[in-house]
Amino acid sequence: MWRFLPAAIIFYLSLFTNSELLLHANVDTFIVFRSAVPMFVAIGETLFLHQPWPSMKTWFSLATIFGGSILYVLTDYQFTFMAYSWALAYLVSMSIDFVYIKHVVMTIGLNTWGLVLYNNLEALLLFPLELLIMGELKKIKHEITDESDWYSFQVVLPVGLSCIFGLAISFFGFSCRRAISATGFTVLGIVNKLLTVVINLVIWDKHSKLLGTVGLLICMIGGVMYQQSTSKPKPEKQVEAKENGEEQQQLIEMQSSKQSSGDDEEK
C-alpha cells in the first residue's frame, strides 16, 4: 500500500489542478493544455522509463498537436494570469502523472482492480487535507445548512453517475496503461476530446472563436498522425518466415497423407 502512495498523491494533484483549471478557465483552454502534455511525456518516457527516442514522424505529430494549442491560445478571449497559472500547474502534474504511473503499473505487480482500489482509496484519504487548505469545508457546511435540496434526486443522480463513470474511467485507464506506452495513452486522452469540443460549442457560450476552434481540430489531426507514426508494420523477415513455415507444414501434411494412402493400398 505504501509503495503506491506516491502515485496516489500525484494522481490527486492532477485531479486538483484539473478542477482548478476548469474553475478559472473554459473547457477549450483545458483541452489545449492537455494537448501539450504528450511532448513532455515523450521526453520523460525516454529519460526515465528507458524507452526508445521517438521517431521524426512522432515528433512531427506531437509538434502538430502543440502548434494547434498555440493557435488556440492566441485567440483565447478569457486569458487571465490565474487561469494560465493553474494551466501550467496542470501541465506539470499531468506530465509527471503519466510517466510515473506507467512505471508503477509495470513494476508494482497488482492487477487492474488492485490498481483501481489503491489509487482511489489513497487519493480519497488526501481529500480532507484539501478541504482544510482550500476552505471547501466551510462551503460544504454552508450547502448543508442553508440549502435544503442538496440531497434531492436532481443532486444525487448526477453525483452517483459521476462516481460510476469515474470508476469505469479508472479501470479502463489502468488497462490502457498496461497495454500501450505512456505517450500513447496521453495522446489517446486527447483525441477523445472531439465530442467534448462539439458539446461545448453547441451548449455553452464560453468557447473560442473560429480560429481557435481550427487550432483545436489541428490538435485532433496531430493525434491521428501520432497513431499512424507509431503503428509498426511486421518486419518482412518475420512475414517470410511465417509463410515458409506454413508451406513446410502443408508439405508435411501432404507427404503424410500420401504415405497413409500407400499403406492402405499395400494392405
Coordinates of N, CA and C in Angstrom, one line a residue, residues 45-126:
E45 N 9.4 9.8 -20.8 CA 9.4 8.3 -21.0 C 10.7 7.8 -21.5
T46 N 11.4 8.7 -22.4 CA 12.7 8.3 -22.9 C 13.8 8.4 -21.8
L47 N 13.7 9.4 -20.9 CA 14.7 9.7 -19.9 C 14.6 8.8 -18.7
F48 N 13.4 8.5 -18.3 CA 13.1 7.8 -17.0 C 12.6 6.4 -17.2
L49 N 12.0 6.1 -18.3 CA 11.5 4.7 -18.5 C 12.3 3.9 -19.5
H50 N 13.4 4.6 -20.0 CA 14.3 4.0 -20.9 C 13.7 3.4 -22.2
Q51 N 12.7 4.2 -22.7 CA 12.1 3.8 -23.9 C 12.8 4.4 -25.1
P52 N 12.7 3.9 -26.3 CA 13.4 4.4 -27.5 C 13.0 5.9 -27.7
W53 N 13.9 6.7 -28.2 CA 13.6 8.1 -28.6 C 12.6 8.1 -29.7
P54 N 11.5 8.9 -29.6 CA 10.5 9.0 -30.6 C 11.1 9.3 -32.0
S55 N 10.5 8.7 -33.0 CA 10.9 9.0 -34.4 C 10.5 10.4 -34.9
M56 N 11.0 10.8 -36.0 CA 10.8 12.1 -36.5 C 9.3 12.3 -36.8
K57 N 8.6 11.2 -37.3 CA 7.2 11.3 -37.6 C 6.4 11.5 -36.3
T58 N 6.9 10.8 -35.2 CA 6.2 11.0 -33.9 C 6.4 12.4 -33.4
W59 N 7.6 13.0 -33.5 CA 7.8 14.3 -33.1 C 7.0 15.3 -33.9
F60 N 6.9 15.0 -35.2 CA 6.1 15.9 -36.1 C 4.6 15.9 -35.7
S61 N 4.1 14.8 -35.3 CA 2.7 14.7 -34.9 C 2.5 15.4 -33.5
L62 N 3.5 15.2 -32.6 CA 3.4 15.9 -31.3 C 3.5 17.4 -31.5
A63 N 4.4 17.8 -32.5 CA 4.5 19.3 -32.7 C 3.3 19.8 -33.4
T64 N 2.6 19.0 -34.2 CA 1.3 19.4 -34.7 C 0.3 19.7 -33.6
I65 N 0.2 18.8 -32.7 CA -0.7 19.0 -31.5 C -0.4 20.3 -30.8
F66 N 0.9 20.5 -30.5 CA 1.4 21.7 -29.8 C 1.1 22.9 -30.6
G67 N 1.3 22.8 -32.0 CA 1.0 24.0 -32.8 C -0.4 24.4 -32.8
G68 N -1.3 23.4 -32.8 CA -2.7 23.7 -32.7 C -3.1 24.4 -31.3
S69 N -2.3 24.0 -30.3 CA -2.5 24.6 -29.0 C -2.1 26.0 -29.0
I70 N -1.0 26.3 -29.6 CA -0.5 27.7 -29.7 C -1.5 28.6 -30.4
L71 N -2.0 28.0 -31.5 CA -3.0 28.8 -32.4 C -4.3 29.1 -31.5
Y72 N -4.7 28.2 -30.7 CA -5.8 28.5 -29.9 C -5.5 29.5 -28.8
V73 N -4.4 29.4 -28.2 CA -4.0 30.4 -27.1 C -4.0 31.8 -27.6
L74 N -3.6 32.0 -28.8 CA -3.5 33.3 -29.4 C -4.9 34.0 -29.6
T75 N -6.0 33.1 -29.6 CA -7.3 33.6 -29.8 C -8.2 33.5 -28.6
D76 N -7.6 33.2 -27.4 CA -8.3 32.9 -26.2 C -8.8 34.3 -25.6
Y77 N -10.0 34.6 -25.6 CA -10.5 35.9 -25.1 C -10.6 35.9 -23.6
Q78 N -10.4 34.8 -22.9 CA -10.5 34.7 -21.5 C -9.1 34.5 -20.9
F79 N -8.1 35.1 -21.5 CA -6.8 34.9 -21.0 C -6.7 35.7 -19.6
T80 N -6.3 35.0 -18.6 CA -6.1 35.6 -17.2 C -4.9 34.9 -16.7
F81 N -4.2 35.6 -15.8 CA -2.9 35.1 -15.2 C -3.3 33.9 -14.3
M82 N -4.4 34.0 -13.5 CA -4.7 32.9 -12.6 C -5.1 31.6 -13.4
A83 N -5.8 31.8 -14.5 CA -6.2 30.6 -15.3 C -5.0 29.9 -15.9
Y84 N -4.0 30.7 -16.4 CA -2.9 30.1 -17.0 C -1.8 29.6 -16.0
S85 N -1.9 30.2 -14.8 CA -1.0 29.6 -13.7 C -1.5 28.2 -13.3
W86 N -2.8 28.0 -13.2 CA -3.3 26.7 -12.9 C -3.1 25.8 -14.1
A87 N -3.1 26.3 -15.4 CA -2.9 25.5 -16.5 C -1.4 25.0 -16.5
L88 N -0.5 25.8 -16.1 CA 0.9 25.4 -16.0 C 1.1 24.3 -15.0
A89 N 0.4 24.5 -13.8 CA 0.5 23.5 -12.8 C -0.1 22.2 -13.2
Y90 N -1.2 22.3 -14.0 CA -1.8 21.1 -14.5 C -0.9 20.4 -15.5
L91 N -0.2 21.2 -16.3 CA 0.7 20.6 -17.3 C 1.8 19.8 -16.7
V92 N 2.4 20.4 -15.6 CA 3.5 19.7 -14.9 C 3.0 18.5 -14.2
S93 N 1.9 18.6 -13.5 CA 1.4 17.4 -12.7 C 0.9 16.3 -13.6
M94 N 0.3 16.6 -14.7 CA -0.1 15.5 -15.6 C 1.1 14.8 -16.3
S95 N 2.1 15.6 -16.7 CA 3.3 15.0 -17.3 C 3.9 14.0 -16.3
I96 N 4.1 14.4 -15.1 CA 4.7 13.5 -14.1 C 3.8 12.3 -13.8
D97 N 2.5 12.6 -13.8 CA 1.5 11.5 -13.5 C 1.6 10.4 -14.6
F98 N 1.6 10.8 -15.8 CA 1.6 9.7 -16.9 C 2.9 8.9 -16.9
V99 N 4.0 9.5 -16.7 CA 5.3 8.8 -16.7 C 5.4 7.9 -15.4
Y100 N 5.1 8.5 -14.3 CA 5.4 7.8 -13.0 C 4.4 6.6 -12.9
I101 N 3.1 6.9 -13.2 CA 2.1 5.8 -13.0 C 2.3 4.7 -14.0
K102 N 2.9 5.0 -15.2 CA 3.2 3.9 -16.1 C 4.3 3.0 -15.5
H103 N 5.3 3.7 -14.8 CA 6.3 2.9 -14.1 C 5.7 2.0 -13.0
V104 N 4.8 2.6 -12.3 CA 4.2 1.8 -11.2 C 3.4 0.7 -11.7
V105 N 2.6 0.9 -12.7 CA 1.7 -0.2 -13.3 C 2.6 -1.3 -13.8
M106 N 3.7 -1.1 -14.3 CA 4.6 -2.2 -14.9 C 5.5 -2.8 -13.9
T107 N 5.6 -2.3 -12.6 CA 6.5 -2.8 -11.7 C 5.9 -3.2 -10.3
I108 N 4.7 -2.7 -10.0 CA 4.2 -3.0 -8.6 C 3.6 -4.4 -8.5
G109 N 3.2 -5.0 -9.6 CA 2.7 -6.4 -9.5 C 1.2 -6.5 -9.1
L110 N 0.4 -5.5 -9.2 CA -1.0 -5.5 -8.9 C -1.8 -5.7 -10.1
N111 N -3.0 -6.4 -10.0 CA -3.9 -6.5 -11.2 C -4.6 -5.2 -11.3
T112 N -5.5 -5.1 -12.4 CA -6.1 -3.8 -12.7 C -7.0 -3.4 -11.6
W113 N -7.9 -4.3 -11.0 CA -8.7 -3.9 -9.9 C -8.0 -3.5 -8.7
G114 N -6.8 -4.1 -8.4 CA -6.0 -3.7 -7.3 C -5.4 -2.3 -7.5
L115 N -5.0 -1.9 -8.7 CA -4.6 -0.6 -9.0 C -5.7 0.4 -8.8
V116 N -6.9 0.1 -9.3 CA -8.0 1.0 -9.1 C -8.3 1.2 -7.6
L117 N -8.3 0.1 -6.8 CA -8.6 0.2 -5.4 C -7.6 1.1 -4.7
Y118 N -6.3 0.8 -4.8 CA -5.3 1.6 -4.1 C -5.2 3.0 -4.6
N119 N -5.4 3.2 -5.9 CA -5.3 4.6 -6.4 C -6.4 5.5 -5.9
N120 N -7.6 5.0 -5.9 CA -8.8 5.8 -5.5 C -8.9 5.9 -3.9
L121 N -8.6 4.8 -3.2 CA -8.6 4.8 -1.8 C -7.6 5.7 -1.2
E122 N -6.4 5.7 -1.6 CA -5.3 6.5 -1.1 C -5.5 8.0 -1.5
A123 N -6.1 8.2 -2.7 CA -6.4 9.6 -3.1 C -7.5 10.1 -2.2
L124 N -8.5 9.3 -1.9 CA -9.6 9.7 -1.0 C -9.1 10.2 0.3
L125 N -8.1 9.5 0.9 CA -7.5 9.9 2.2 C -6.9 11.3 2.2
L126 N -6.5 11.8 1.0 CA -6.0 13.1 0.9 C -7.0 14.2 0.8

